[in-house]
Coordinates of C-alpha atoms and ligand atoms in Angstrom, one line a residue:
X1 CA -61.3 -24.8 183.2
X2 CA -62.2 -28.4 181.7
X3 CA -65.1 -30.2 181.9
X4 CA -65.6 -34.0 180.6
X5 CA -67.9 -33.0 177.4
X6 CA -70.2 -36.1 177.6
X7 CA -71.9 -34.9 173.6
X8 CA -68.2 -35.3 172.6
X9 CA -67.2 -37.7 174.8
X10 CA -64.1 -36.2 176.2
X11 CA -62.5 -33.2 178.3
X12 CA -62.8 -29.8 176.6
X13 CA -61.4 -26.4 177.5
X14 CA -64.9 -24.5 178.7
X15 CA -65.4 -21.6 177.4
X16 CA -68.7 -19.5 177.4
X17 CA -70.9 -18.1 174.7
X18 CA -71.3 -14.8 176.5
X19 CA -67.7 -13.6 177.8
X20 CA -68.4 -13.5 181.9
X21 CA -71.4 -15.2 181.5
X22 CA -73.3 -18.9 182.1
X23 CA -76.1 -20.8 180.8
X24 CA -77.0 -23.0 182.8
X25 CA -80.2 -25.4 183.0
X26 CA -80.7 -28.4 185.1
X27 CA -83.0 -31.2 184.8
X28 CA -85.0 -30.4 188.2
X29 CA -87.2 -33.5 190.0
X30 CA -90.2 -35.0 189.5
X31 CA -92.7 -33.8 192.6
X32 CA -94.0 -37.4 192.9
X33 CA -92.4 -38.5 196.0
X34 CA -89.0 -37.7 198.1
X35 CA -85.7 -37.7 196.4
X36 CA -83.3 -40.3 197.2
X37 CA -79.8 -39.6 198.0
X38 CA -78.7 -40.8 194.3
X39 CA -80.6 -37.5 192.7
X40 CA -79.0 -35.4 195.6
X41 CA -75.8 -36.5 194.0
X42 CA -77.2 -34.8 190.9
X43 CA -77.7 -31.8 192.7
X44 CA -74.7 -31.4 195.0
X45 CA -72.7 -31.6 191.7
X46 CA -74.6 -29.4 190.1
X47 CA -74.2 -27.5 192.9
X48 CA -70.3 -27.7 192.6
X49 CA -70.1 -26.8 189.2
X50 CA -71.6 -23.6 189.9
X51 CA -69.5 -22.4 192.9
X52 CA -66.5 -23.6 190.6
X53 CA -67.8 -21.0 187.7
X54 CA -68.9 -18.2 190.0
X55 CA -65.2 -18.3 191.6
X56 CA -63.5 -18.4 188.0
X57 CA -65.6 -15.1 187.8
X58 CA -68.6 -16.0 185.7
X59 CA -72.5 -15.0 186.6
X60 CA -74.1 -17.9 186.4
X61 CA -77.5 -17.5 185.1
X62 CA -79.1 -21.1 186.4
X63 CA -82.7 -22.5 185.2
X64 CA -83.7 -25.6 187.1
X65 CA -87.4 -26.9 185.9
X66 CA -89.8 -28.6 188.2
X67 CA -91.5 -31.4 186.5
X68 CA -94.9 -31.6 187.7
X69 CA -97.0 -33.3 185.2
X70 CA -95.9 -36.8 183.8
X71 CA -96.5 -40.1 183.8
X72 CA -95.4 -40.2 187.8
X73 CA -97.6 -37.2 189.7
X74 CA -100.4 -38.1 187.2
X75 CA -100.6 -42.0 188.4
X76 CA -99.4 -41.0 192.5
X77 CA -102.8 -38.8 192.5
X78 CA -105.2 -40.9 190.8
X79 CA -105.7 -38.5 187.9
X80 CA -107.8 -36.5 190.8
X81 CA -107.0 -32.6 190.6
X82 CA -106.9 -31.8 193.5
X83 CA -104.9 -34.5 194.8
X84 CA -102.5 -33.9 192.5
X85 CA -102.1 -30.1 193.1
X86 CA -101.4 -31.1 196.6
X87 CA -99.2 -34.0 196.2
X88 CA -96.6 -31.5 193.5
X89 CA -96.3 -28.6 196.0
X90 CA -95.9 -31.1 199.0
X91 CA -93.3 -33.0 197.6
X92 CA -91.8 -29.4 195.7
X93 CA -91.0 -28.0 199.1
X94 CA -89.4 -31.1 200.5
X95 CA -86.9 -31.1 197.4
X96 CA -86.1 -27.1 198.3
X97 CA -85.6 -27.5 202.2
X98 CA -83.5 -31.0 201.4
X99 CA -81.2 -28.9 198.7
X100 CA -81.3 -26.1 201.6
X101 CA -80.0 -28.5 204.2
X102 CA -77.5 -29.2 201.7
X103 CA -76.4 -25.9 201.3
X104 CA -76.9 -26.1 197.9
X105 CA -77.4 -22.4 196.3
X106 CA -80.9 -22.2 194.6
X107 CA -81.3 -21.5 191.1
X108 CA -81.4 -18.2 189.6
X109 CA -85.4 -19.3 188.0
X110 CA -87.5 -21.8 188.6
X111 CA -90.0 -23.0 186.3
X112 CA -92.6 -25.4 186.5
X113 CA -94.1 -27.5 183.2
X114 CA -97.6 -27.0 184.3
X115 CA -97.0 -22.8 184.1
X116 CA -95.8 -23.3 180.2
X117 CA -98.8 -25.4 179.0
X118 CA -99.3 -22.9 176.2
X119 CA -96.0 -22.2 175.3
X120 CA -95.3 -26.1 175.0
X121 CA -98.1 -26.3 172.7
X122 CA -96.5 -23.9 170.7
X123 CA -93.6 -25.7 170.4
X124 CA -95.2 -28.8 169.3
X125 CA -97.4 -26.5 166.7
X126 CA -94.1 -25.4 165.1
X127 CA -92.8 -29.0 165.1
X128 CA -95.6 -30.1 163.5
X129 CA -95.2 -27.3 161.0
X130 CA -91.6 -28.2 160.0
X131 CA -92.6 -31.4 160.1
X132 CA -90.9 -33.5 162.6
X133 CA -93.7 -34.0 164.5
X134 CA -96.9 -35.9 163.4
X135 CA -100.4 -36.5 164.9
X136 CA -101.9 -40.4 165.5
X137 CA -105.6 -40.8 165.0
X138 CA -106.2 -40.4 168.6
X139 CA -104.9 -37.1 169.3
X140 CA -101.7 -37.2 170.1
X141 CA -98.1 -36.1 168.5
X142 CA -94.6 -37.7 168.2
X143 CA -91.7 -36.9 167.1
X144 CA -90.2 -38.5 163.8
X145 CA -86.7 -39.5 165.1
X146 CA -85.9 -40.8 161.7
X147 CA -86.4 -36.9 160.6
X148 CA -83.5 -35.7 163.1
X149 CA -80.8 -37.1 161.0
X150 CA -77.8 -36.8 164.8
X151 CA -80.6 -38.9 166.9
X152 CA -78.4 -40.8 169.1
X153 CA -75.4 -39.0 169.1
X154 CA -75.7 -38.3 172.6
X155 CA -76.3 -41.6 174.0
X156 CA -74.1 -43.1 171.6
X157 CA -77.0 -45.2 169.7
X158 CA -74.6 -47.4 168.0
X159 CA -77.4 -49.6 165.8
X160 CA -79.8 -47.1 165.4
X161 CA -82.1 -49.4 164.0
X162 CA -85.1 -47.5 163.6
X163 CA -88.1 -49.2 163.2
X164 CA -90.5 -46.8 160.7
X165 CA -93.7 -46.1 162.7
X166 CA -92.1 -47.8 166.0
X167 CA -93.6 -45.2 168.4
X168 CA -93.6 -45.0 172.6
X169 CA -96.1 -43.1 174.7
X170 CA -94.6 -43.9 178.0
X171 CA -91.7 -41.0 179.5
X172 CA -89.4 -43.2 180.1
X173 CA -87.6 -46.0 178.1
X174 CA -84.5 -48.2 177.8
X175 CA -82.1 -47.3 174.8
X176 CA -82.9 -50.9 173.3
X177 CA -85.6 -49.6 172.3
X178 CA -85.2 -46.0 170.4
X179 CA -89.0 -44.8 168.5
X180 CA -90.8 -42.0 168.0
X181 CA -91.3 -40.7 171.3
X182 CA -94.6 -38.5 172.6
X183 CA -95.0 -34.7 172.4
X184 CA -98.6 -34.6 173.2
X185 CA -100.4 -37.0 175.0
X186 CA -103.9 -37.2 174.1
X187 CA -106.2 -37.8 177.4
X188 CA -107.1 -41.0 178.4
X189 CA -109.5 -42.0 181.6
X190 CA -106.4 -42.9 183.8
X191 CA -105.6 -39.3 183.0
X192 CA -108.8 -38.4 185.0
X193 CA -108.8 -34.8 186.0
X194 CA -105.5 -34.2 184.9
X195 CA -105.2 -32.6 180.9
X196 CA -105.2 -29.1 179.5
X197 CA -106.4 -27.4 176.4
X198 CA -103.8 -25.0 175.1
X199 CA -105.6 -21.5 175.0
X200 CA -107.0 -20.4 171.5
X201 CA -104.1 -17.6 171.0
X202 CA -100.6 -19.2 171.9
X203 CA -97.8 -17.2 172.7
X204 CA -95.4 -16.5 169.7
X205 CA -92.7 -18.6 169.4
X206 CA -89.9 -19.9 166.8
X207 CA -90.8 -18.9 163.2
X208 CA -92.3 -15.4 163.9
X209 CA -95.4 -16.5 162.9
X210 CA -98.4 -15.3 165.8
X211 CA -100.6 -18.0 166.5
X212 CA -103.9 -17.8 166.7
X213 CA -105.4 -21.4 167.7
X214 CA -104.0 -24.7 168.2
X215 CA -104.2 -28.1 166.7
X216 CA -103.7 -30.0 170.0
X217 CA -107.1 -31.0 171.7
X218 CA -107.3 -32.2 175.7
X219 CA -104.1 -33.8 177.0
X220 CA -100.9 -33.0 178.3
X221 CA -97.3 -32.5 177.3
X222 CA -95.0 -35.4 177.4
X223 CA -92.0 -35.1 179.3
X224 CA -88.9 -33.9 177.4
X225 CA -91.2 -31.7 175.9
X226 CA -91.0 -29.7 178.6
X227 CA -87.4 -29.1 179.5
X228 CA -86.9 -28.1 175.5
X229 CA -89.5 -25.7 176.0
X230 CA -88.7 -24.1 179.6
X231 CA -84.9 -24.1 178.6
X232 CA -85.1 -22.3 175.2
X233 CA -87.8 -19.9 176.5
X234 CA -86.1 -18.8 179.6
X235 CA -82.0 -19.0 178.2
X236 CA -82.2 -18.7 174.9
X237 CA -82.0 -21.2 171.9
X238 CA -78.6 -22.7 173.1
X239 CA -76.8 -22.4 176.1
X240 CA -73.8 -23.2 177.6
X241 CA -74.2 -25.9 179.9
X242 CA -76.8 -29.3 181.1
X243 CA -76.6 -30.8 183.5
X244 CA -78.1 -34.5 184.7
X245 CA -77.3 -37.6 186.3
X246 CA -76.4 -40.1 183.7
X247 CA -79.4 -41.6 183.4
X248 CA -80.9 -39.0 181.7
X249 CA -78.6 -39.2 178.9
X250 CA -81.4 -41.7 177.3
X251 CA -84.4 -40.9 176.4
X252 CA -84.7 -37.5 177.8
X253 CA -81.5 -35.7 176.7
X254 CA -81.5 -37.5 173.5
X255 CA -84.6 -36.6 173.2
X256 CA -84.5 -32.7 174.1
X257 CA -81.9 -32.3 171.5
X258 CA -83.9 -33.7 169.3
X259 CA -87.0 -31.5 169.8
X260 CA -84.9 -28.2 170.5
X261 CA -82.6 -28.3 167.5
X262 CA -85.6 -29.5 165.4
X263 CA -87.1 -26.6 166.2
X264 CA -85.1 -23.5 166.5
X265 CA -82.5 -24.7 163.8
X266 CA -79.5 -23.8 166.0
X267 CA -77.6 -26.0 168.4
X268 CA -79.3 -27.1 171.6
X269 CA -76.1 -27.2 174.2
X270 CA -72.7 -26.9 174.2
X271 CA -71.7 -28.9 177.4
X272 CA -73.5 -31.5 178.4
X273 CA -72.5 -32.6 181.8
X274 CA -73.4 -36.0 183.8
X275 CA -72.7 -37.6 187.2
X276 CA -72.8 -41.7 187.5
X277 CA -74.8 -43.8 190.1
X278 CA -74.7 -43.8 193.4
X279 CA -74.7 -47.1 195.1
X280 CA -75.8 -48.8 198.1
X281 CA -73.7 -51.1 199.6
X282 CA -72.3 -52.0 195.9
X283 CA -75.8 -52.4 194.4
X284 CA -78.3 -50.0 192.6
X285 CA -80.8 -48.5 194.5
X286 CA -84.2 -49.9 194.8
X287 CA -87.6 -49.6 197.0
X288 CA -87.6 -53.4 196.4
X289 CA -84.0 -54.2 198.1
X290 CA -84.5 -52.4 200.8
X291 CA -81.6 -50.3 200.1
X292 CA -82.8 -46.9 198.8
X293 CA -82.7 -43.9 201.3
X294 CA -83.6 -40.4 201.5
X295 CA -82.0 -37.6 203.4
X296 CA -84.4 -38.1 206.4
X297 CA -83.3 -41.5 206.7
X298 CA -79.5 -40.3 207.1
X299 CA -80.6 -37.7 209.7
X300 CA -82.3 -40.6 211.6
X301 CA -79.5 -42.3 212.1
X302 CA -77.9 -38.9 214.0
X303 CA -75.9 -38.1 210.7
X304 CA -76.4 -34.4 209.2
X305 CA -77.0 -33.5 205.9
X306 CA -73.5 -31.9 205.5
X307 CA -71.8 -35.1 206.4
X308 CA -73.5 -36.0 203.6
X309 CA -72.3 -33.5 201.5
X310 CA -68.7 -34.3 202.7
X311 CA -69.5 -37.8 201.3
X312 CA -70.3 -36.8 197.9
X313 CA -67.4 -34.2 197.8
X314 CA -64.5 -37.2 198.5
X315 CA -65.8 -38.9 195.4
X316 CA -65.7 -37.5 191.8
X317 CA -68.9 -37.2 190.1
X318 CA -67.9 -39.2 187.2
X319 CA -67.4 -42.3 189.6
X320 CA -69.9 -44.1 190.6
X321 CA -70.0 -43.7 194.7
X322 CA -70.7 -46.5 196.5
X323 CA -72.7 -45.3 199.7
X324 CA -72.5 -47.3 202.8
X325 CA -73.1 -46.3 206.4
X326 CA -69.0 -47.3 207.2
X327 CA -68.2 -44.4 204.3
X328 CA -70.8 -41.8 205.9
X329 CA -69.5 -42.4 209.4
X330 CA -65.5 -41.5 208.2
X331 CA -67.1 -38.4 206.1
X332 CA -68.8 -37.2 209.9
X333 CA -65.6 -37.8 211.4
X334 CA -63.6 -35.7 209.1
X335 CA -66.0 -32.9 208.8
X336 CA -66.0 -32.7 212.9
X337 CA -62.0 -32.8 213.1
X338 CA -62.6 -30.0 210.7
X339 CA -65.4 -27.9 212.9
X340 CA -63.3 -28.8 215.8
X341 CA -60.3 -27.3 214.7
X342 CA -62.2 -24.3 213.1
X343 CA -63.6 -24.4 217.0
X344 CA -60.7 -24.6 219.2
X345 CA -58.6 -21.6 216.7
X346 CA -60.8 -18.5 216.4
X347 CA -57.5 -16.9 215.2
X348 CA -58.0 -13.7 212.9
X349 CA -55.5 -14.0 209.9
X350 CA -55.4 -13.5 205.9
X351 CA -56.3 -16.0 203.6
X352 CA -53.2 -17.7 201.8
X353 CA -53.3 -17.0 197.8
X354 CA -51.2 -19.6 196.9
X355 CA -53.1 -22.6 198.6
X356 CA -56.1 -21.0 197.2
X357 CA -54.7 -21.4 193.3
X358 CA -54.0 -24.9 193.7
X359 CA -57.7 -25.5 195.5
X360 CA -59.2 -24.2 192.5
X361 CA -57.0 -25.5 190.1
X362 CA -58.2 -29.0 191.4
X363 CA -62.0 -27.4 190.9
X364 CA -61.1 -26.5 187.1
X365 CA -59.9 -29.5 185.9
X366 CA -63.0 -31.4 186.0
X367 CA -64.3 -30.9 189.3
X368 CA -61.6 -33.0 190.7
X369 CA -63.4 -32.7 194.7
X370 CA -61.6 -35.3 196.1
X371 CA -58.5 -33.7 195.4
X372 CA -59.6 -30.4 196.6
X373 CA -60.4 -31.9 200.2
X374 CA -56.9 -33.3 200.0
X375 CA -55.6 -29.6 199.5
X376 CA -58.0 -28.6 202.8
X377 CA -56.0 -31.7 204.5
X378 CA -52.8 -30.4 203.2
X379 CA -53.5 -26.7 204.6
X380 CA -54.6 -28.0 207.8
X381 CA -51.5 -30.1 208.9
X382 CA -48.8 -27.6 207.8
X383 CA -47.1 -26.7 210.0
X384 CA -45.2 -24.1 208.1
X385 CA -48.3 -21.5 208.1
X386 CA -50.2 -19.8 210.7
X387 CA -53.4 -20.9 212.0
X388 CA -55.0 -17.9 211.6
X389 CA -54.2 -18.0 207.4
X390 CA -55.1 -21.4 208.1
X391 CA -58.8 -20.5 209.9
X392 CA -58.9 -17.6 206.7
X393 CA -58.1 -19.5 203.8
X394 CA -60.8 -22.6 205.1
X395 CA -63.2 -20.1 205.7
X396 CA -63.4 -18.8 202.4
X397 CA -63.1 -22.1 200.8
X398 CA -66.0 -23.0 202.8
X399 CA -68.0 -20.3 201.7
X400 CA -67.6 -19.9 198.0
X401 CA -66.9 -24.2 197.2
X402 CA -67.5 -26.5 200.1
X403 CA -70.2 -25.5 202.1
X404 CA -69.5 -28.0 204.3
X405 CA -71.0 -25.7 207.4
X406 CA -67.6 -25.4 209.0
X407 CA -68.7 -22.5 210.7
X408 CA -71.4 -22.7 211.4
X409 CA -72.8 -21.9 215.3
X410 CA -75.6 -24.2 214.9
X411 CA -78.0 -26.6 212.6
X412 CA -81.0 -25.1 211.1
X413 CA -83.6 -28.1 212.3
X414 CA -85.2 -29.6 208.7
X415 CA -88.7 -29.0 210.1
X416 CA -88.0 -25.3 210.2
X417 CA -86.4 -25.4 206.7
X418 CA -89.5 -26.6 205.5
X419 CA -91.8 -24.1 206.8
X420 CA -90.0 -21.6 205.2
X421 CA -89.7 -23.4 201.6
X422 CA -93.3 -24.1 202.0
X423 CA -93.7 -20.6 202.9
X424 CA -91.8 -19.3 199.7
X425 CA -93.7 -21.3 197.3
X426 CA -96.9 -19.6 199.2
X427 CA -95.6 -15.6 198.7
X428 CA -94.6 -16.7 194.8
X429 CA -98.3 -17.3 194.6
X430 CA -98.7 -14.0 196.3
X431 CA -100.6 -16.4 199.2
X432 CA -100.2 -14.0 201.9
X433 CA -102.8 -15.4 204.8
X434 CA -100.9 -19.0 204.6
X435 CA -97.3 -17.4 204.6
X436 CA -97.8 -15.2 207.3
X437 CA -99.2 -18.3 209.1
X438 CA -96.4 -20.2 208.6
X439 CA -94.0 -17.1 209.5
X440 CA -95.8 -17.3 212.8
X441 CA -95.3 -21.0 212.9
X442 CA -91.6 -20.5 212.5
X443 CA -90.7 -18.3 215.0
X444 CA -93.4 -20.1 217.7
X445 CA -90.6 -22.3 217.0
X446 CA -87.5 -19.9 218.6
X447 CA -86.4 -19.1 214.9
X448 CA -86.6 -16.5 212.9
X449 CA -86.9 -15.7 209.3
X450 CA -86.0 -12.5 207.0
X451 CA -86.2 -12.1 203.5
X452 CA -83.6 -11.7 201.2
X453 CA -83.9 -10.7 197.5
X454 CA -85.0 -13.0 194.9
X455 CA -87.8 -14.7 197.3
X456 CA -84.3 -15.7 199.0
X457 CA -84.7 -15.8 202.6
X458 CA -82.4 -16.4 206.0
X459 CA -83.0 -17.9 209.2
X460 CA -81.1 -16.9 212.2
X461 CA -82.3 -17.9 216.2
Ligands
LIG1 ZN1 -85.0 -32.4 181.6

């Protein structure tokens, strides 16, 4: 298997740290608002990658964080508590049953920044202590970037022209600009209700040493803080793979380098993986063009998700896609010649080896997907092999890679999907009286829901 390397900037033979085994994390979303289809992209590759190293016979161990304190959800609510409690596990649940209706495999552990308050702070503490970090009059900490002698590497920072005391508070920035980026924010009124004080005996972490009180007053983490904390806390201090869509190269992954190897002294990752843009109609998406779309607006227009997901599979991930409704329309029609063939030949048969080697082979060198469709293409009009090793061989391809539905007897409807994502969120909290309500809601509805291992759950009608 080889994967473009974006750290090295080139193709590199993968191989684990762990024979067998995968560590993965992803850069989950920001529960400010709904996703557009450009971050699906993120996670439909993301999702790829993984069925790619789980049928190359890896156990993929994935973390995917939920960012749900920043500059975004803090400014969307108002700084008002309550508000903002809401508006994070509302738009939480809408990424789950969107990545469900994707058929896009959950992540082995979820974790969310506001659940690692203490262990971020310390993090910063031992930054501070080995001193990369320091703290401005007001409260808050940054990171030295002139202290972290690879800054930029990443991002390829040609002039690093670092300005001594150039500093930015705001999470996100343009690569023009490279300074000493936030850790700790101190609070500030637009913050309102929203800040923490780390507890007075912080979890141990990095040198050994145990805490016993912190230096950080009332604020709240920056942003790249967090996935440096949640990734080396849950996986370890490096691990094999990240993954993001290339705009996250800079500031964040620069910066969670930065931060991770500052602190632990080993290195951070070693594959960094990105997807481009996705474009609308050859343009970038924006609010203010009137070309930026979410999932729901797709399924308006009598398209389903997995059309979608046909979409992103006939473009590689390292091209930029260029999404128009004239593209979308060709991907429905070739995923219903697909179902309708799958339909009309209900032929028992074995799967063929040899097709399957060359499918993956298109998988392992870089997830080269539209190639792999041309393989399913290639299956389906030869006329040498049976249909039922034709009807055998696309339903396991289906299963393990595509997950293109092709089987599938019927659509789960989104509202239903979001019941039971909603629900989930409500038994991790061990909320009982509101998941049983909305079990009850769900099969008022003609559905019904079991639950699997690992808060994992199916719905059948
Ligand atoms: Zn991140």
């Amino acid at each position: 298997m080889k994967f473009y390397n974006t750290l090295n900037h080139k193709e590199e033979e993968f191989k684990s740290i762990t024979s067998g085994e995968v560590k993965m994390y992803t850069c989950g979303p920001t529960v400010y608002d709904t996703v557009h289809i450009g971050n699906l992209r993120a996670y439909t590759f993301n999702d790829l990658l993984k069925r790619t190293l789980s049928v190359n016979g890896y156990k993929v161990l994935h973390v995917m964080n939920i960012t749900d304190v920043d500059d975004k959800t803090i400014k969307r609510s108002g700084g008002e508590k309550e508000k903002f409690q809401a508006l994070t596990k509302e738009y939480e649940a809408k990424f789950w049953s969107d990545l469900k209706e994707l058929n896009i495999l959950p992540p082995t552990k979820i974790t969310r920044a506001t659940q690692y308050i203490d262990k971020i702070a310390s993090f910063i503490e031992e930054l501070l202590r080995k001193d990369f970090a320091y703290k401005t009059s007001d409260g808050s900490v940054y990171f030295s970037i002139a202290k972290f002698k690879n800054y930029g590497q990443l991002s390829q920072l040609q002039n690093r022209e670092l300005k001594p005391g150039a500093r930015v508070t705001q999470d996100e920035y343009d690569k023009e600009n490279p300074a000493d980026f936030v850790l700790w924010k101190a609070w500030d009124e637009d913050d309102g209700e929203i800040f923490w004080h780390p507890s007075a005996t912080l979890p141990q972490h990095g040198s050994g040493q145990v805490r016993t009180g912190t230096s950080l007053g009332k604020g709240r983490p920056g942003w790249s803080i967090e996935c440096s904390v949640m990734s080396t806390d849950s996986l370890g201090d490096t691990i094999d793979i990240h993954t993001g869509g290339i705009d996250l190269v800079f500031p964040h992954h620069e910066n969670e380098i930065a931060q991770s190897e500052a602190e632990t002294g080993h290195r951070f990752v070693n594959f960094w993986l990105h997807n481009e843009h996705l474009l609308v109609d050859g343009r970038k998406m924006s609010k203010s063009l009137k070309n930026f779309y979410t999932l729901a607006d797709i399924k308006e227009k009598g398209f389903s998700a997995l059309d979608f997901r046909y979409l992103m599979l006939s473009s590689h991930y390292r091209s930029k896609l260029n999404f128009t409704w004239e593209g979308l329309e060709a991907a429905r029609n070739a995923r219903e010649k697909l179902k309708r063939f799958i339909a009309e030949n209900q032929v028992e048969g074995e799967y063929c080896k040899v097709c399957t080697k060359k499918f993956y082979s298109k998988l392992n060198d870089d997830l080269m997907t539209p190639e792999a469709l041309a393989v399913v293409w290639e299956l389906v009009k030869d006329e040498k092999k049976s249909i039922g090793k034709k009807i055998a061989t696309l339903k396991k391809w289906d299963e393990e890679i595509l997950g293109l539905g092709l089987f599938d007897k019927f659509e789960i409807p989104a509202e239903i999907i979001e019941l039971a994502e909603k629900r989930k969120i409500a038994r991790v909290e061990k909320d009982f009286e509101l998941s049983d309500k909305l079990r009850t809601e769900i099969l008022n509805s003609g559905w019904s829901i079991e639950d699997l291992e690992n808060n994992q759950y199916k719905i059948t009608k």
